[in-house]
Amino acid sequence: MSEVADILKAAEALNIEARESLARISDVAGVAAWHAEYLSKKGKIPALLKSVGAIKEIEAKKQAGKAGNELNQALKAAFEAKQEEMKAQELAAKLSAESVDVTLPGRLMPLGKIHPSTATIREICGILNHLGFEIYEAPEVETDEYNFQLLNMPPDHPARDMWDTFYTTTPGLILRTHTSPGQIHAMRALAPQPIRIISAGKCFRFEEVTARSESMFHQIEGIAVGHNITFADLKGTLMSFVDQFFGVGRKLRFRKSYFPFTEPSVEVDITCTLCNGKGCSVCKQSGWLEVLGAGMVHPTVLKNGGYDPSVFSGFAFGMGPERLTMLKYRIDDIRYFFSNDARFLKQF
Ligand code: FA5
């Protein structure tokens, strides 16, 4: 038998063997193994094609080469078809195994919660709204003029040292150290009508962060301007507020103090609920926690706001909602509020 006849015979035998073998395969992995055996570089078909290269006689070589190539192409096509078939079969099996049960209830998405500072601010504003105070929004980035000068603190006034300030790169523009500039904004917007305004928001101080002090915290400012407003009105408002916020019975202490924009001025303390007045790190062992500053609006400030101090009088206060939240929920460290720990935030 000639060389060509041998090759053609071998090709025919290989064709039958490969097709029978492929027909028996039932998964993707089997198809890959079949490819390795017959069509890969070291497989049986490339070996057959190699033997064609050894034929010397041109016509014979052509004939054997044609048969070899046809076999190669045909088996490649068979391989691809089988591979597709197996992939589709595996996908169908996977889909039926993982079928979706549309009757199952959906998974609950975890719900966010209102931040405790926001919840307290809303609660406080609600109480003060009922006492007749309207909400007024004021900016967090302030001018030196509003944060200090119009509140009776000209440049170089020593009282500015009470508020360590964050300055911006723009001269005269600062992060407000308290919500009191809101007093001037509200008065200028509404003078000469009598007003009862509250303004809440963030304040910033370049001070050491401790269990009771943050460098960013909130304040709620209140101001009432009208005829015959006295210190008794201030006291009555704050006592009514504390009764409603904490429940009747909590002790309040008015301590004489100094603010350049109020005269007289007080700081108001509440008995520390964390230690029941015995003394702890939050109340600095005093048994009292300072929660707000207040006083009668200084005549110069009334004038700066557009009111005639011989006709109008007023009171103002500025309270720290984080401190009030600490007292109400017995939180022993203010740093929990803004450290973003969900275990703390989820409790409210
Ligand atoms: C003021 O900021 C005055 N503007 C308050 C005021 C308003 C007085 C109107 C008179 C009239 P003071 O620095 O004491 O005052 O702050 C007021 C309240 O803000 C404090 O009682 C406290 O509750 C809260 N507070 C102050 N500093 C911090 C801080 N670093 N961290 C958390 N709360 C603070």
Tab-separated table of C-alpha atoms and ligand atoms in Angstrom:
chain	number	residue	atom	x	y	z
A	1	MET	CA	0.000	0.000	0.000
A	2	SER	CA	1.229	3.495	-0.839
A	3	GLU	CA	2.089	6.144	1.738
A	4	VAL	CA	-1.028	8.155	0.712
A	5	ALA	CA	-3.333	5.208	1.106
A	6	ASP	CA	-1.918	4.608	4.583
A	7	ILE	CA	-2.529	8.199	5.578
A	8	LEU	CA	-6.050	8.228	4.154
A	9	LYS	CA	-6.819	5.017	5.990
A	10	ALA	CA	-5.392	6.388	9.230
A	11	ALA	CA	-7.425	9.594	8.718
A	12	GLU	CA	-10.610	7.636	8.252
A	13	ALA	CA	-9.940	5.533	11.356
A	14	LEU	CA	-9.134	8.668	13.372
A	15	ASN	CA	-12.340	10.320	12.138
A	16	ILE	CA	-14.477	7.403	13.328
A	17	GLU	CA	-12.617	7.133	16.654
A	18	ALA	CA	-12.785	10.892	17.368
A	19	ARG	CA	-16.476	11.209	16.514
A	20	GLU	CA	-17.453	8.174	18.566
A	21	SER	CA	-15.435	9.500	21.481
A	22	LEU	CA	-17.024	12.975	21.142
A	23	ALA	CA	-20.515	11.484	21.014
A	24	ARG	CA	-19.950	9.802	24.395
A	25	ILE	CA	-19.003	13.077	26.133
A	26	SER	CA	-21.616	14.640	28.397
A	27	ASP	CA	-19.960	17.723	29.977
A	28	VAL	CA	-17.775	20.761	29.231
A	29	ALA	CA	-14.741	19.280	31.005
A	30	GLY	CA	-14.988	16.145	28.802
A	31	VAL	CA	-15.048	18.304	25.654
A	32	ALA	CA	-11.864	20.075	26.791
A	33	ALA	CA	-10.125	16.718	27.398
A	34	TRP	CA	-11.260	15.530	23.954
A	35	HIS	CA	-9.792	18.687	22.387
A	36	ALA	CA	-6.483	18.033	24.131
A	37	GLU	CA	-6.393	14.458	22.769
A	38	TYR	CA	-7.278	15.189	19.146
A	39	LEU	CA	-6.874	18.849	18.187
A	40	SER	CA	-4.296	20.438	20.530
A	41	LYS	CA	-0.704	20.926	19.294
A	42	LYS	CA	0.336	17.559	20.646
A	43	GLY	CA	-2.956	15.881	19.624
A	44	LYS	CA	-3.572	13.074	17.149
A	45	ILE	CA	-4.719	15.262	14.217
A	46	PRO	CA	-1.632	17.538	14.171
A	47	ALA	CA	0.456	14.320	14.364
A	48	LEU	CA	-1.345	12.997	11.275
A	49	LEU	CA	-0.780	16.296	9.440
A	50	LYS	CA	2.892	16.097	10.332
A	51	SER	CA	3.161	12.716	8.630
A	52	VAL	CA	1.703	14.315	5.448
A	53	GLY	CA	4.678	16.703	5.449
A	54	ALA	CA	7.006	13.706	5.101
A	55	ILE	CA	5.497	12.586	1.723
A	56	LYS	CA	7.894	13.409	-1.088
A	57	GLU	CA	5.747	12.964	-4.167
A	58	ILE	CA	3.936	16.255	-4.831
A	59	GLU	CA	0.570	14.911	-6.101
A	60	ALA	CA	0.413	12.350	-3.311
A	61	LYS	CA	1.299	14.988	-0.778
A	62	LYS	CA	-1.468	17.259	-2.089
A	63	GLN	CA	-4.052	14.470	-1.919
A	64	ALA	CA	-3.094	13.402	1.600
A	65	GLY	CA	-2.817	17.046	2.736
A	66	LYS	CA	-6.299	17.839	1.425
A	67	ALA	CA	-7.795	14.850	3.232
A	68	GLY	CA	-5.899	15.739	6.459
A	69	ASN	CA	-7.014	19.375	6.375
A	70	GLU	CA	-10.617	18.436	5.675
A	71	LEU	CA	-10.565	16.052	8.616
A	72	ASN	CA	-9.001	18.767	10.828
A	73	GLN	CA	-11.671	21.325	9.814
A	74	ALA	CA	-14.524	18.877	10.228
A	75	LEU	CA	-13.384	17.793	13.714
A	76	LYS	CA	-12.876	21.434	14.772
A	77	ALA	CA	-16.451	22.191	13.705
A	78	ALA	CA	-17.703	19.114	15.564
A	79	PHE	CA	-15.722	20.182	18.646
A	80	GLU	CA	-17.190	23.712	18.603
A	81	ALA	CA	-20.731	22.453	18.154
A	82	LYS	CA	-20.310	19.955	21.001
A	83	GLN	CA	-18.760	22.596	23.236
A	84	GLU	CA	-21.713	24.952	22.662
A	85	GLU	CA	-24.145	22.118	23.302
A	86	MET	CA	-22.463	21.194	26.602
A	87	LYS	CA	-22.273	24.818	27.785
A	88	ALA	CA	-25.963	25.331	27.055
A	89	GLN	CA	-26.780	22.078	28.842
A	90	GLU	CA	-24.774	23.090	31.927
A	91	LEU	CA	-26.352	26.560	31.990
A	92	ALA	CA	-29.841	25.077	31.750
A	93	ALA	CA	-29.064	22.663	34.607
A	94	LYS	CA	-27.671	25.520	36.710
A	95	LEU	CA	-30.684	27.723	36.025
A	96	SER	CA	-33.177	25.044	36.948
A	97	ALA	CA	-31.222	24.243	40.149
A	98	GLU	CA	-31.094	27.948	41.120
A	99	SER	CA	-34.603	28.850	40.100
A	100	VAL	CA	-36.029	31.986	41.777
A	101	ASP	CA	-38.975	31.546	44.080
A	102	VAL	CA	-40.932	34.713	43.398
A	103	THR	CA	-43.315	33.924	46.244
A	104	LEU	CA	-40.567	34.370	48.890
A	105	PRO	CA	-40.747	37.663	50.817
A	106	GLY	CA	-38.089	40.230	49.777
A	107	ARG	CA	-34.975	40.796	51.887
A	108	LEU	CA	-35.371	43.796	54.182
A	109	MET	CA	-32.981	46.659	53.449
A	110	PRO	CA	-31.351	47.998	56.624
A	111	LEU	CA	-32.950	51.351	57.422
A	112	GLY	CA	-30.921	54.427	58.287
A	113	LYS	CA	-31.652	56.335	61.469
A	114	ILE	CA	-31.849	59.984	62.385
A	115	HIS	CA	-28.576	61.088	63.993
A	116	PRO	CA	-29.026	61.722	67.742
A	117	SER	CA	-27.936	65.375	67.341
A	118	THR	CA	-30.517	65.910	64.591
A	119	ALA	CA	-33.212	64.153	66.651
A	120	THR	CA	-32.466	66.385	69.650
A	121	ILE	CA	-32.362	69.553	67.529
A	122	ARG	CA	-35.770	68.656	66.093
A	123	GLU	CA	-37.157	67.928	69.544
A	124	ILE	CA	-35.795	71.194	71.000
A	125	CYS	CA	-37.043	73.225	68.036
A	126	GLY	CA	-40.451	71.559	68.448
A	127	ILE	CA	-40.648	72.605	72.110
A	128	LEU	CA	-39.486	76.155	71.362
A	129	ASN	CA	-41.881	76.407	68.398
A	130	HIS	CA	-44.692	75.760	70.849
A	131	LEU	CA	-43.324	78.568	73.036
A	132	GLY	CA	-43.701	80.877	70.028
A	133	PHE	CA	-40.209	80.788	68.478
A	134	GLU	CA	-39.887	80.609	64.686
A	135	ILE	CA	-36.985	78.925	62.849
A	136	TYR	CA	-34.450	81.185	61.149
A	137	GLU	CA	-31.495	79.781	59.185
A	138	ALA	CA	-28.093	81.460	59.347
A	139	PRO	CA	-24.787	80.638	57.571
A	140	GLU	CA	-22.090	78.362	59.028
A	141	VAL	CA	-19.305	80.252	57.269
A	142	GLU	CA	-19.406	83.733	58.695
A	143	THR	CA	-17.713	87.080	58.452
A	144	ASP	CA	-15.609	88.377	61.315
A	145	GLU	CA	-18.063	91.281	61.385
A	146	TYR	CA	-21.113	89.120	62.185
A	147	ASN	CA	-19.349	86.552	64.380
A	148	PHE	CA	-17.601	89.204	66.507
A	149	GLN	CA	-17.840	92.905	65.636
A	150	LEU	CA	-21.626	93.305	65.531
A	151	LEU	CA	-21.786	91.257	68.747
A	152	ASN	CA	-19.816	93.939	70.546
A	153	MET	CA	-16.356	92.470	69.967
A	154	PRO	CA	-14.280	94.846	67.848
A	155	PRO	CA	-10.919	93.592	66.493
A	156	ASP	CA	-8.488	92.846	69.354
A	157	HIS	CA	-11.291	92.683	71.934
A	158	PRO	CA	-10.010	90.261	74.603
A	159	ALA	CA	-13.372	88.423	74.756
A	160	ARG	CA	-12.603	86.940	71.325
A	161	ASP	CA	-10.250	84.597	73.167
A	162	MET	CA	-13.320	82.839	74.589
A	163	TRP	CA	-13.791	81.279	71.148
A	164	ASP	CA	-10.739	79.727	69.496
A	165	THR	CA	-11.487	80.328	65.860
A	166	PHE	CA	-10.917	78.488	62.571
A	167	TYR	CA	-9.920	81.107	59.997
A	168	THR	CA	-10.177	80.620	56.232
A	169	THR	CA	-7.638	81.785	53.658
A	170	THR	CA	-10.053	84.588	52.731
A	171	PRO	CA	-9.414	87.521	55.082
A	172	GLY	CA	-12.416	88.270	57.283
A	173	LEU	CA	-14.121	84.924	56.555
A	174	ILE	CA	-14.257	82.368	59.378
A	175	LEU	CA	-16.163	79.254	60.477
A	176	ARG	CA	-18.698	80.554	62.989
A	177	THR	CA	-17.715	79.804	66.566
A	178	HIS	CA	-21.287	80.076	67.828
A	179	THR	CA	-24.793	80.598	66.477
A	180	SER	CA	-25.024	84.120	67.969
A	181	PRO	CA	-24.316	85.871	64.612
A	182	GLY	CA	-27.764	84.475	63.729
A	183	GLN	CA	-29.158	87.052	66.204
A	184	ILE	CA	-27.919	89.892	63.992
A	185	HIS	CA	-29.093	88.210	60.763
A	186	ALA	CA	-32.583	87.662	62.210
A	187	MET	CA	-32.877	91.167	63.716
A	188	ARG	CA	-31.704	92.855	60.520
A	189	ALA	CA	-34.139	90.804	58.463
A	190	LEU	CA	-37.149	91.492	60.695
A	191	ALA	CA	-36.620	94.810	62.576
A	192	PRO	CA	-38.526	96.733	63.805
A	193	GLN	CA	-41.143	94.042	64.426
A	194	PRO	CA	-40.969	92.122	67.721
A	195	ILE	CA	-39.303	88.733	67.116
A	196	ARG	CA	-39.001	85.316	68.686
A	197	ILE	CA	-36.490	83.335	66.642
A	198	ILE	CA	-34.452	80.147	66.993
A	199	SER	CA	-31.553	79.244	64.761
A	200	ALA	CA	-29.805	75.847	64.864
A	201	GLY	CA	-26.669	74.542	63.211
A	202	LYS	CA	-23.007	73.621	63.340
A	203	CYS	CA	-20.331	75.622	65.151
A	204	PHE	CA	-16.587	75.170	64.970
A	205	ARG	CA	-13.922	75.805	67.582
A	206	PHE	CA	-10.234	75.167	67.462
A	207	GLU	CA	-10.179	73.572	70.879
A	208	GLU	CA	-9.048	70.354	72.499
A	209	VAL	CA	-11.480	67.493	71.963
A	210	THR	CA	-12.408	65.875	75.282
A	211	ALA	CA	-15.265	63.820	76.763
A	212	ARG	CA	-17.373	67.012	76.974
A	213	SER	CA	-16.058	69.198	74.129
A	214	GLU	CA	-15.865	68.711	70.372
A	215	SER	CA	-14.259	70.962	67.746
A	216	MET	CA	-17.462	70.710	65.676
A	217	PHE	CA	-20.748	70.646	67.543
A	218	HIS	CA	-24.231	72.113	67.259
A	219	GLN	CA	-25.871	75.048	68.954
A	220	ILE	CA	-29.401	76.323	69.036
A	221	GLU	CA	-29.665	80.068	69.369
A	222	GLY	CA	-32.770	81.778	70.621
A	223	ILE	CA	-33.582	85.481	70.620
A	224	ALA	CA	-36.690	87.383	71.648
A	225	VAL	CA	-36.927	91.144	71.082
A	226	GLY	CA	-39.958	93.219	71.952
A	227	HIS	CA	-41.434	95.655	74.454
A	228	ASN	CA	-40.916	95.088	78.185
A	229	ILE	CA	-39.065	91.793	77.822
A	230	THR	CA	-37.280	91.024	81.101
A	231	PHE	CA	-34.918	88.500	82.626
A	232	ALA	CA	-37.988	86.805	84.142
A	233	ASP	CA	-39.165	86.003	80.591
A	234	LEU	CA	-35.793	84.407	79.855
A	235	LYS	CA	-35.940	82.340	83.056
A	236	GLY	CA	-39.531	81.294	82.446
A	237	THR	CA	-38.766	80.257	78.858
A	238	LEU	CA	-35.728	78.186	79.846
A	239	MET	CA	-37.443	76.552	82.830
A	240	SER	CA	-40.421	75.619	80.702
A	241	PHE	CA	-38.087	74.274	78.028
A	242	VAL	CA	-36.095	72.141	80.517
A	243	ASP	CA	-39.300	70.743	82.062
A	244	GLN	CA	-40.525	69.700	78.632
A	245	PHE	CA	-37.215	68.306	77.428
A	246	PHE	CA	-36.153	66.389	80.563
A	247	GLY	CA	-39.426	65.984	82.408
A	248	VAL	CA	-40.497	68.043	85.393
A	249	GLY	CA	-38.152	68.084	88.394
A	250	ARG	CA	-34.658	68.600	86.986
A	251	LYS	CA	-32.642	71.272	88.771
A	252	LEU	CA	-31.474	74.353	86.868
A	253	ARG	CA	-28.702	76.677	87.998
A	254	PHE	CA	-28.234	80.222	86.662
A	255	ARG	CA	-24.603	81.240	87.158
A	256	LYS	CA	-23.473	84.804	86.595
A	257	SER	CA	-21.238	84.988	83.568
A	258	TYR	CA	-19.947	87.279	80.891
A	259	PHE	CA	-20.731	87.543	77.206
A	260	PRO	CA	-19.982	90.802	75.367
A	261	PHE	CA	-23.348	90.639	73.577
A	262	THR	CA	-25.588	90.207	76.650
A	263	GLU	CA	-25.891	92.210	79.869
A	264	PRO	CA	-26.440	90.714	82.376
A	265	SER	CA	-25.166	87.324	81.251
A	266	VAL	CA	-25.571	83.872	82.737
A	267	GLU	CA	-24.530	80.331	82.123
A	268	VAL	CA	-27.142	77.718	82.837
A	269	ASP	CA	-26.263	74.331	84.299
A	270	ILE	CA	-28.381	71.228	84.780
A	271	THR	CA	-27.701	68.529	87.353
A	272	CYS	CA	-25.556	65.859	85.727
A	273	THR	CA	-27.686	62.794	85.031
A	274	LEU	CA	-24.664	60.594	84.465
A	275	CYS	CA	-23.541	60.784	88.090
A	276	ASN	CA	-26.769	62.147	89.642
A	277	GLY	CA	-24.857	65.186	90.811
A	278	LYS	CA	-22.073	63.205	92.533
A	279	GLY	CA	-19.347	64.278	90.094
A	280	CYS	CA	-17.868	62.493	87.061
A	281	SER	CA	-15.503	63.118	84.129
A	282	VAL	CA	-18.281	64.619	81.986
A	283	CYS	CA	-19.320	67.235	84.576
A	284	LYS	CA	-15.708	67.754	85.649
A	285	GLN	CA	-16.571	66.367	89.113
A	286	SER	CA	-18.917	69.311	89.803
A	287	GLY	CA	-22.261	67.492	89.607
A	288	TRP	CA	-23.510	70.109	87.130
A	289	LEU	CA	-23.250	70.255	83.362
A	290	GLU	CA	-23.269	73.577	81.588
A	291	VAL	CA	-25.763	73.422	78.753
A	292	LEU	CA	-26.309	76.989	77.662
A	293	GLY	CA	-25.259	80.594	77.796
A	294	ALA	CA	-27.855	83.361	77.976
A	295	GLY	CA	-28.605	86.937	78.954
A	296	MET	CA	-30.403	90.158	78.087
A	297	VAL	CA	-29.449	91.423	74.620
A	298	HIS	CA	-26.851	94.203	74.974
A	299	PRO	CA	-28.139	97.667	73.868
A	300	THR	CA	-25.318	97.961	71.307
A	301	VAL	CA	-26.316	94.633	69.782
A	302	LEU	CA	-29.968	95.711	69.654
A	303	LYS	CA	-28.834	98.850	67.835
A	304	ASN	CA	-26.662	96.795	65.434
A	305	GLY	CA	-29.719	94.677	64.693
A	306	GLY	CA	-31.852	97.743	63.872
A	307	TYR	CA	-33.782	98.165	67.160
A	308	ASP	CA	-33.888	101.260	69.362
A	309	PRO	CA	-32.687	100.056	72.800
A	310	SER	CA	-34.689	102.793	74.551
A	311	VAL	CA	-37.862	101.218	73.172
A	312	PHE	CA	-36.983	97.540	72.776
A	313	SER	CA	-35.440	94.966	75.059
A	314	GLY	CA	-34.719	91.296	74.524
A	315	PHE	CA	-33.173	88.095	75.772
A	316	ALA	CA	-30.999	85.540	73.975
A	317	PHE	CA	-29.641	82.095	74.687
A	318	GLY	CA	-27.374	79.578	72.981
A	319	MET	CA	-27.525	75.909	73.946
A	320	GLY	CA	-25.533	72.813	72.996
A	321	PRO	CA	-27.818	69.981	71.837
A	322	GLU	CA	-25.047	67.353	72.154
A	323	ARG	CA	-24.633	68.222	75.843
A	324	LEU	CA	-28.395	68.013	76.326
A	325	THR	CA	-28.516	64.647	74.529
A	326	MET	CA	-25.692	63.398	76.768
A	327	LEU	CA	-27.684	64.329	79.837
A	328	LYS	CA	-30.912	62.873	78.566
A	329	TYR	CA	-29.491	59.529	77.405
A	330	ARG	CA	-26.588	59.284	79.903
A	331	ILE	CA	-23.888	59.367	77.226
A	332	ASP	CA	-20.509	59.706	78.897
A	333	ASP	CA	-18.421	60.973	75.965
A	334	ILE	CA	-19.309	63.576	73.314
A	335	ARG	CA	-16.805	62.020	70.876
A	336	TYR	CA	-19.280	59.180	70.166
A	337	PHE	CA	-21.505	61.633	68.263
A	338	PHE	CA	-19.185	62.222	65.336
A	339	SER	CA	-16.927	59.159	65.314
A	340	ASN	CA	-19.314	57.374	62.917
A	341	ASP	CA	-19.662	54.193	64.949
A	342	ALA	CA	-22.946	52.575	63.867
A	343	ARG	CA	-23.166	50.650	67.175
A	344	PHE	CA	-23.620	54.014	68.927
A	345	LEU	CA	-25.772	55.697	66.294
A	346	LYS	CA	-28.182	52.725	65.985
A	347	GLN	CA	-29.295	53.074	69.598
A	348	PHE	CA	-31.329	56.224	69.021
B	1	FA5	C1	-21.752	80.817	73.432
B	1	FA5	O1	-21.334	80.209	72.438
B	1	FA5	C2	-22.680	81.965	73.346
B	1	FA5	N1	-22.817	82.370	71.986
B	1	FA5	C3	-24.018	81.575	73.955
B	1	FA5	C4	-24.935	82.723	74.175
B	1	FA5	C5	-25.936	82.955	73.253
B	1	FA5	C6	-24.801	83.542	75.268
B	1	FA5	C7	-26.784	84.010	73.433
B	1	FA5	C8	-25.650	84.603	75.470
B	1	FA5	C9	-26.644	84.830	74.551
B	1	FA5	P1	-20.678	79.140	75.055
B	1	FA5	O2	-19.306	79.209	74.509
B	1	FA5	O3	-20.767	78.978	76.530
B	1	FA5	O4	-21.511	80.389	74.666
B	1	FA5	O5	-21.455	77.922	74.370
B	1	FA5	C10	-22.834	77.714	74.577
B	1	FA5	C11	-23.131	76.217	74.717
B	1	FA5	O6	-22.623	75.515	73.593
B	1	FA5	C12	-22.456	75.576	75.905
B	1	FA5	O7	-23.211	75.760	77.074
B	1	FA5	C13	-22.415	74.132	75.483
B	1	FA5	O8	-23.655	73.499	75.694
B	1	FA5	C14	-22.178	74.231	74.004
B	1	FA5	N2	-20.753	74.102	73.684
B	1	FA5	C15	-19.805	75.062	73.740
B	1	FA5	N3	-18.607	74.574	73.378
B	1	FA5	C16	-18.807	73.276	73.062
B	1	FA5	C17	-17.957	72.232	72.610
B	1	FA5	N4	-16.671	72.434	72.355
B	1	FA5	N5	-18.490	71.000	72.405
B	1	FA5	C18	-19.807	70.808	72.627
B	1	FA5	N6	-20.676	71.741	73.052
B	1	FA5	C19	-20.179	72.965	73.268
